[in-house]
Amino acid sequence: MKASRIAARVAAAAAVAGSGVLALSSPALAHVSVAAEGAAAKGGYAVVDFKVPNERDNASTAKLEVTFPTDHPLASALPEPIDGWKIDVTKAKLAKPLEVHGKQISEAVSKITWTATGEGVKPGFFQKFPVSVGALPEDADELVFKAIQTYSNKEVVRWIEVQEDGAEEPDNPAPVLALSAASEDGHHGAAAEDASDKSDDAKATATTNEAAATSDGTDTTARVLGVVGIVVGAAGVAYGVLAGRRRTTTEA
């Protein structure tokens, strides 16, 4: 009897401890992160989403500030418009100009700020903030974007801690974008693939239109020939009737 009671107490203690671990570990998983829609290939372009969960029960996320890397500046960073959010793009002069498509780029985006004009990200929800970026560096495996999350109650959470090799994940890790190897066929990320898909679709559409035009032309020609045949046939019948009448009149 005593053994069963002890076992029950141990099980209850284990359950409480387990729930405590989950409660402590859950907030650590709900941090600001960044991920590409598809592949983020080196040397190419990609659309990336900054995912912002709301970790508070009594406040909404009212602002997000994302700082872009200075060690690998991006010549292009175009945010997608989002209803209910005001977007400000800040650019800075580059110490060393970039060469993109044969042109010298002397400035790059240094920060993008999203400010809620309405309720923002309410408790129990998350929001994605898409940005088209490129050209991605060819000499790096990842890009670090430091982010600052501000709540409606003025609380500020700084997601700026960089993960060190071999160390445990920090409490407020900075969003990290992993870069994949450039594709061997020369395509760089989603932009090139989309362009290729559009080109293939255009070719398919042209082929379909050409086939339809040829089919329409053939049908029209057949109809014209049919009408001509009917007219000629009718003329022949009429001529025969008239000729018969003339012979009958002559014999009479």
mmCIF file of C-alpha atoms in Angstrom:
data_model
loop_
_atom_site.group_PDB
_atom_site.id
_atom_site.type_symbol
_atom_site.label_atom_id
_atom_site.label_comp_id
_atom_site.label_asym_id
_atom_site.label_seq_id
_atom_site.Cartn_x
_atom_site.Cartn_y
_atom_site.Cartn_z
ATOM 1 C CA MET A 1 0.000 0.000 0.000
ATOM 2 C CA LYS A 2 2.779 2.368 0.967
ATOM 3 C CA ALA A 3 4.688 1.472 -2.199
ATOM 4 C CA SER A 4 1.708 2.387 -4.378
ATOM 5 C CA ARG A 5 1.348 5.744 -2.599
ATOM 6 C CA ILE A 6 5.029 6.518 -3.093
ATOM 7 C CA ALA A 7 4.781 5.616 -6.781
ATOM 8 C CA ALA A 8 1.761 7.884 -7.166
ATOM 9 C CA ARG A 9 3.604 10.773 -5.512
ATOM 10 C CA VAL A 10 6.636 10.270 -7.734
ATOM 11 C CA ALA A 11 4.437 10.240 -10.845
ATOM 12 C CA ALA A 12 2.674 13.422 -9.741
ATOM 13 C CA ALA A 13 5.983 15.146 -9.045
ATOM 14 C CA ALA A 14 7.278 14.092 -12.446
ATOM 15 C CA ALA A 15 4.161 15.479 -14.146
ATOM 16 C CA VAL A 16 4.546 18.809 -12.352
ATOM 17 C CA ALA A 17 8.217 18.981 -13.250
ATOM 18 C CA GLY A 18 7.443 18.138 -16.861
ATOM 19 C CA SER A 19 4.792 20.844 -17.131
ATOM 20 C CA GLY A 20 7.266 23.291 -15.610
ATOM 21 C CA VAL A 21 9.840 22.453 -18.266
ATOM 22 C CA LEU A 22 7.275 22.973 -21.025
ATOM 23 C CA ALA A 23 6.186 26.272 -19.546
ATOM 24 C CA LEU A 24 9.776 27.480 -19.383
ATOM 25 C CA SER A 25 10.787 26.184 -22.793
ATOM 26 C CA SER A 26 7.755 27.373 -24.781
ATOM 27 C CA PRO A 27 8.577 31.115 -24.659
ATOM 28 C CA ALA A 28 12.121 30.380 -25.813
ATOM 29 C CA LEU A 29 10.752 28.859 -29.005
ATOM 30 C CA ALA A 30 8.533 31.853 -29.773
ATOM 31 C CA HIS A 31 11.174 34.265 -30.982
ATOM 32 C CA VAL A 32 11.425 36.467 -34.061
ATOM 33 C CA SER A 33 12.794 34.413 -36.952
ATOM 34 C CA VAL A 34 13.490 34.670 -40.684
ATOM 35 C CA ALA A 35 13.016 32.075 -43.417
ATOM 36 C CA ALA A 36 13.006 32.100 -47.208
ATOM 37 C CA GLU A 37 9.981 31.296 -49.332
ATOM 38 C CA GLY A 38 11.689 28.512 -51.251
ATOM 39 C CA ALA A 39 15.452 28.574 -51.692
ATOM 40 C CA ALA A 40 17.783 31.412 -50.724
ATOM 41 C CA ALA A 41 20.620 30.606 -53.126
ATOM 42 C CA LYS A 42 23.978 32.338 -52.950
ATOM 43 C CA GLY A 43 24.326 35.048 -55.573
ATOM 44 C CA GLY A 44 20.584 35.133 -56.252
ATOM 45 C CA TYR A 45 17.390 36.762 -55.049
ATOM 46 C CA ALA A 46 14.763 35.464 -52.625
ATOM 47 C CA VAL A 47 11.643 36.471 -50.751
ATOM 48 C CA VAL A 48 12.159 36.116 -47.007
ATOM 49 C CA ASP A 49 9.574 36.282 -44.226
ATOM 50 C CA PHE A 50 10.295 37.771 -40.823
ATOM 51 C CA LYS A 51 7.949 35.856 -38.508
ATOM 52 C CA VAL A 52 6.893 37.693 -35.361
ATOM 53 C CA PRO A 53 4.876 35.826 -32.706
ATOM 54 C CA ASN A 54 3.220 37.662 -29.843
ATOM 55 C CA GLU A 55 4.554 36.376 -26.504
ATOM 56 C CA ARG A 56 2.429 38.574 -24.257
ATOM 57 C CA ASP A 57 -1.114 38.056 -22.992
ATOM 58 C CA ASN A 58 -1.834 41.707 -22.217
ATOM 59 C CA ALA A 59 -0.235 43.593 -25.118
ATOM 60 C CA SER A 60 0.035 43.553 -28.917
ATOM 61 C CA THR A 61 3.164 43.826 -31.021
ATOM 62 C CA ALA A 62 3.091 47.409 -32.277
ATOM 63 C CA LYS A 63 6.447 47.726 -34.059
ATOM 64 C CA LEU A 64 9.207 45.635 -35.614
ATOM 65 C CA GLU A 65 12.645 46.973 -36.530
ATOM 66 C CA VAL A 66 14.985 44.761 -38.563
ATOM 67 C CA THR A 67 18.614 45.769 -39.052
ATOM 68 C CA PHE A 68 20.266 44.454 -42.220
ATOM 69 C CA PRO A 69 23.812 43.037 -42.184
ATOM 70 C CA THR A 70 26.662 45.458 -42.857
ATOM 71 C CA ASP A 71 29.301 42.795 -43.485
ATOM 72 C CA HIS A 72 27.287 41.538 -46.464
ATOM 73 C CA PRO A 73 25.116 44.485 -47.575
ATOM 74 C CA LEU A 74 22.158 43.790 -49.856
ATOM 75 C CA ALA A 75 21.749 46.086 -52.842
ATOM 76 C CA SER A 76 18.007 45.412 -53.026
ATOM 77 C CA ALA A 77 15.472 44.998 -50.211
ATOM 78 C CA LEU A 78 11.835 45.577 -51.152
ATOM 79 C CA PRO A 79 9.183 45.047 -48.441
ATOM 80 C CA GLU A 80 5.714 43.865 -49.402
ATOM 81 C CA PRO A 81 2.862 46.205 -48.419
ATOM 82 C CA ILE A 82 0.818 44.904 -45.463
ATOM 83 C CA ASP A 83 -2.601 46.190 -44.454
ATOM 84 C CA GLY A 84 -2.523 47.833 -41.042
ATOM 85 C CA TRP A 85 1.211 48.545 -41.088
ATOM 86 C CA LYS A 86 3.314 51.579 -42.007
ATOM 87 C CA ILE A 87 6.688 50.666 -43.536
ATOM 88 C CA ASP A 88 9.829 52.808 -43.416
ATOM 89 C CA VAL A 89 12.982 51.829 -45.325
ATOM 90 C CA THR A 90 16.291 53.328 -44.183
ATOM 91 C CA LYS A 91 19.363 53.353 -46.421
ATOM 92 C CA ALA A 92 23.006 54.020 -45.595
ATOM 93 C CA LYS A 93 26.132 54.830 -47.571
ATOM 94 C CA LEU A 94 28.465 51.917 -48.172
ATOM 95 C CA ALA A 95 32.114 52.115 -47.226
ATOM 96 C CA LYS A 96 32.851 50.022 -50.306
ATOM 97 C CA PRO A 97 30.460 50.289 -53.289
ATOM 98 C CA LEU A 98 28.868 47.132 -54.645
ATOM 99 C CA GLU A 99 28.865 46.156 -58.301
ATOM 100 C CA VAL A 100 25.513 44.705 -59.370
ATOM 101 C CA HIS A 101 24.799 43.904 -63.020
ATOM 102 C CA GLY A 102 27.664 46.136 -64.090
ATOM 103 C CA LYS A 103 26.490 49.106 -62.010
ATOM 104 C CA GLN A 104 28.120 50.627 -58.938
ATOM 105 C CA ILE A 105 25.812 50.715 -55.885
ATOM 106 C CA SER A 106 26.923 53.241 -53.264
ATOM 107 C CA GLU A 107 24.126 52.705 -50.713
ATOM 108 C CA ALA A 108 22.071 49.825 -49.386
ATOM 109 C CA VAL A 109 19.143 49.223 -47.067
ATOM 110 C CA SER A 110 20.308 49.307 -43.449
ATOM 111 C CA LYS A 111 16.964 48.940 -41.645
ATOM 112 C CA ILE A 112 13.274 48.343 -42.272
ATOM 113 C CA THR A 113 10.688 49.389 -39.686
ATOM 114 C CA TRP A 114 7.078 48.186 -39.568
ATOM 115 C CA THR A 115 4.756 50.247 -37.344
ATOM 116 C CA ALA A 116 1.186 49.155 -36.686
ATOM 117 C CA THR A 117 -1.519 51.622 -37.673
ATOM 118 C CA GLY A 118 -4.203 49.445 -36.096
ATOM 119 C CA GLU A 119 -4.216 46.669 -33.507
ATOM 120 C CA GLY A 120 -0.887 45.141 -34.569
ATOM 121 C CA VAL A 121 -0.140 41.507 -33.717
ATOM 122 C CA LYS A 122 -2.662 40.605 -31.040
ATOM 123 C CA PRO A 123 -2.032 38.064 -28.240
ATOM 124 C CA GLY A 124 -2.269 34.510 -29.522
ATOM 125 C CA PHE A 125 -1.317 35.443 -33.101
ATOM 126 C CA PHE A 126 1.762 35.910 -35.263
ATOM 127 C CA GLN A 127 2.534 38.037 -38.320
ATOM 128 C CA LYS A 128 4.821 37.538 -41.321
ATOM 129 C CA PHE A 129 6.654 40.489 -42.850
ATOM 130 C CA PRO A 130 7.822 39.581 -46.404
ATOM 131 C CA VAL A 131 10.825 41.259 -48.057
ATOM 132 C CA SER A 132 12.383 40.585 -51.462
ATOM 133 C CA VAL A 133 16.174 40.668 -51.038
ATOM 134 C CA GLY A 134 19.275 40.286 -53.203
ATOM 135 C CA ALA A 135 21.694 39.785 -54.537
ATOM 136 C CA LEU A 136 22.579 37.354 -51.759
ATOM 137 C CA PRO A 137 26.318 37.062 -51.023
ATOM 138 C CA GLU A 138 28.288 34.239 -52.605
ATOM 139 C CA ASP A 139 30.929 34.108 -49.842
ATOM 140 C CA ALA A 140 28.656 33.491 -46.844
ATOM 141 C CA ASP A 141 26.575 30.594 -45.536
ATOM 142 C CA GLU A 142 24.134 32.702 -43.552
ATOM 143 C CA LEU A 143 22.981 36.247 -42.884
ATOM 144 C CA VAL A 144 22.189 37.656 -39.439
ATOM 145 C CA PHE A 145 19.333 40.159 -39.083
ATOM 146 C CA LYS A 146 19.044 41.785 -35.663
ATOM 147 C CA ALA A 147 15.458 42.661 -34.716
ATOM 148 C CA ILE A 148 13.718 44.773 -32.083
ATOM 149 C CA GLN A 149 10.117 43.999 -31.118
ATOM 150 C CA THR A 150 8.070 46.685 -29.382
ATOM 151 C CA TYR A 151 4.761 45.991 -27.648
ATOM 152 C CA SER A 152 1.772 48.289 -27.225
ATOM 153 C CA ASN A 153 2.610 48.652 -23.501
ATOM 154 C CA LYS A 154 6.034 50.095 -24.501
ATOM 155 C CA GLU A 155 7.918 46.926 -23.587
ATOM 156 C CA VAL A 156 10.906 46.307 -25.890
ATOM 157 C CA VAL A 157 12.465 42.920 -26.664
ATOM 158 C CA ARG A 158 15.815 42.937 -28.470
ATOM 159 C CA TRP A 159 16.415 39.867 -30.644
ATOM 160 C CA ILE A 160 20.064 40.691 -31.241
ATOM 161 C CA GLU A 161 22.154 37.937 -29.629
ATOM 162 C CA VAL A 162 24.322 36.047 -32.111
ATOM 163 C CA GLN A 163 24.589 32.280 -31.742
ATOM 164 C CA GLU A 164 28.135 31.208 -30.946
ATOM 165 C CA ASP A 165 29.516 27.926 -32.296
ATOM 166 C CA GLY A 166 29.198 25.158 -29.734
ATOM 167 C CA ALA A 167 27.262 27.321 -27.289
ATOM 168 C CA GLU A 168 23.655 27.018 -26.174
ATOM 169 C CA GLU A 169 21.025 29.116 -27.897
ATOM 170 C CA PRO A 170 20.862 32.574 -26.313
ATOM 171 C CA ASP A 171 17.711 33.861 -24.660
ATOM 172 C CA ASN A 172 17.069 36.444 -27.390
ATOM 173 C CA PRO A 173 18.670 35.045 -30.573
ATOM 174 C CA ALA A 174 18.922 37.208 -33.682
ATOM 175 C CA PRO A 175 17.089 35.921 -36.784
ATOM 176 C CA VAL A 176 19.442 33.978 -39.068
ATOM 177 C CA LEU A 177 18.847 33.267 -42.770
ATOM 178 C CA ALA A 178 20.591 30.128 -44.059
ATOM 179 C CA LEU A 179 21.899 30.357 -47.637
ATOM 180 C CA SER A 180 21.955 27.416 -50.026
ATOM 181 C CA ALA A 181 24.500 26.725 -52.775
ATOM 182 C CA ALA A 182 23.915 28.379 -56.135
ATOM 183 C CA SER A 183 22.169 26.039 -58.579
ATOM 184 C CA GLU A 184 24.317 24.522 -61.320
ATOM 185 C CA ASP A 185 21.955 25.568 -64.122
ATOM 186 C CA GLY A 186 22.667 29.234 -63.466
ATOM 187 C CA HIS A 187 19.309 30.001 -61.849
ATOM 188 C CA HIS A 188 19.592 32.088 -58.708
ATOM 189 C CA GLY A 189 16.722 31.628 -56.298
ATOM 190 C CA ALA A 190 13.009 32.169 -56.729
ATOM 191 C CA ALA A 191 13.264 35.128 -59.119
ATOM 192 C CA ALA A 192 15.028 33.154 -61.837
ATOM 193 C CA GLU A 193 12.681 30.195 -61.423
ATOM 194 C CA ASP A 194 9.627 32.433 -61.673
ATOM 195 C CA ALA A 195 11.019 34.034 -64.821
ATOM 196 C CA SER A 196 11.646 30.609 -66.330
ATOM 197 C CA ASP A 197 8.131 29.475 -65.473
ATOM 198 C CA LYS A 198 6.647 32.590 -67.039
ATOM 199 C CA SER A 199 8.716 32.054 -70.185
ATOM 200 C CA ASP A 200 7.524 28.450 -70.463
ATOM 201 C CA ASP A 201 3.929 29.534 -69.915
ATOM 202 C CA ALA A 202 4.281 32.175 -72.638
ATOM 203 C CA LYS A 203 5.657 29.612 -75.086
ATOM 204 C CA ALA A 204 2.852 27.195 -74.299
ATOM 205 C CA THR A 205 0.265 29.946 -74.764
ATOM 206 C CA ALA A 206 1.785 30.966 -78.126
ATOM 207 C CA THR A 207 1.760 27.364 -79.328
ATOM 208 C CA THR A 208 -1.873 26.946 -78.263
ATOM 209 C CA ASN A 209 -2.888 30.188 -80.000
ATOM 210 C CA GLU A 210 -1.065 29.179 -83.160
ATOM 211 C CA ALA A 211 -2.778 25.811 -83.176
ATOM 212 C CA ALA A 212 -6.146 27.445 -82.590
ATOM 213 C CA ALA A 213 -5.521 29.922 -85.419
ATOM 214 C CA THR A 214 -4.568 27.090 -87.786
ATOM 215 C CA SER A 215 -7.664 25.137 -86.778
ATOM 216 C CA ASP A 216 -9.883 28.179 -87.293
ATOM 217 C CA GLY A 217 -8.333 28.805 -90.709
ATOM 218 C CA THR A 218 -8.916 25.206 -91.800
ATOM 219 C CA ASP A 219 -12.523 25.291 -90.622
ATOM 220 C CA THR A 220 -13.158 28.561 -92.468
ATOM 221 C CA THR A 221 -11.672 27.213 -95.724
ATOM 222 C CA ALA A 222 -13.791 24.063 -95.503
ATOM 223 C CA ARG A 223 -16.928 26.100 -94.941
ATOM 224 C CA VAL A 224 -16.193 28.359 -97.923
ATOM 225 C CA LEU A 225 -15.571 25.377 -100.207
ATOM 226 C CA GLY A 226 -18.776 23.770 -98.981
ATOM 227 C CA VAL A 227 -20.826 26.863 -99.776
ATOM 228 C CA VAL A 228 -19.216 27.144 -103.228
ATOM 229 C CA GLY A 229 -20.030 23.492 -103.897
ATOM 230 C CA ILE A 230 -23.654 24.018 -102.948
ATOM 231 C CA VAL A 231 -23.929 27.095 -105.190
ATOM 232 C CA VAL A 232 -22.354 25.291 -108.162
ATOM 233 C CA GLY A 233 -24.607 22.290 -107.641
ATOM 234 C CA ALA A 234 -27.705 24.470 -107.489
ATOM 235 C CA ALA A 235 -26.631 26.279 -110.658
ATOM 236 C CA GLY A 236 -26.196 22.949 -112.443
ATOM 237 C CA VAL A 237 -29.659 21.778 -111.433
ATOM 238 C CA ALA A 238 -31.206 25.034 -112.562
ATOM 239 C CA TYR A 239 -29.416 24.830 -115.912
ATOM 240 C CA GLY A 240 -30.678 21.274 -116.415
ATOM 241 C CA VAL A 241 -34.268 22.274 -115.692
ATOM 242 C CA LEU A 242 -34.098 25.182 -118.153
ATOM 243 C CA ALA A 243 -32.522 23.029 -120.845
ATOM 244 C CA GLY A 244 -35.284 20.448 -120.443
ATOM 245 C CA ARG A 245 -37.954 23.074 -120.801
ATOM 246 C CA ARG A 246 -36.354 24.440 -123.983
ATOM 247 C CA ARG A 247 -36.277 20.980 -125.580
ATOM 248 C CA THR A 248 -39.907 20.393 -124.718
ATOM 249 C CA THR A 249 -40.929 23.736 -126.255
ATOM 250 C CA THR A 250 -38.904 23.047 -129.470
ATOM 251 C CA GLU A 251 -40.398 19.584 -130.012
ATOM 252 C CA ALA A 252 -43.880 20.952 -129.508
#
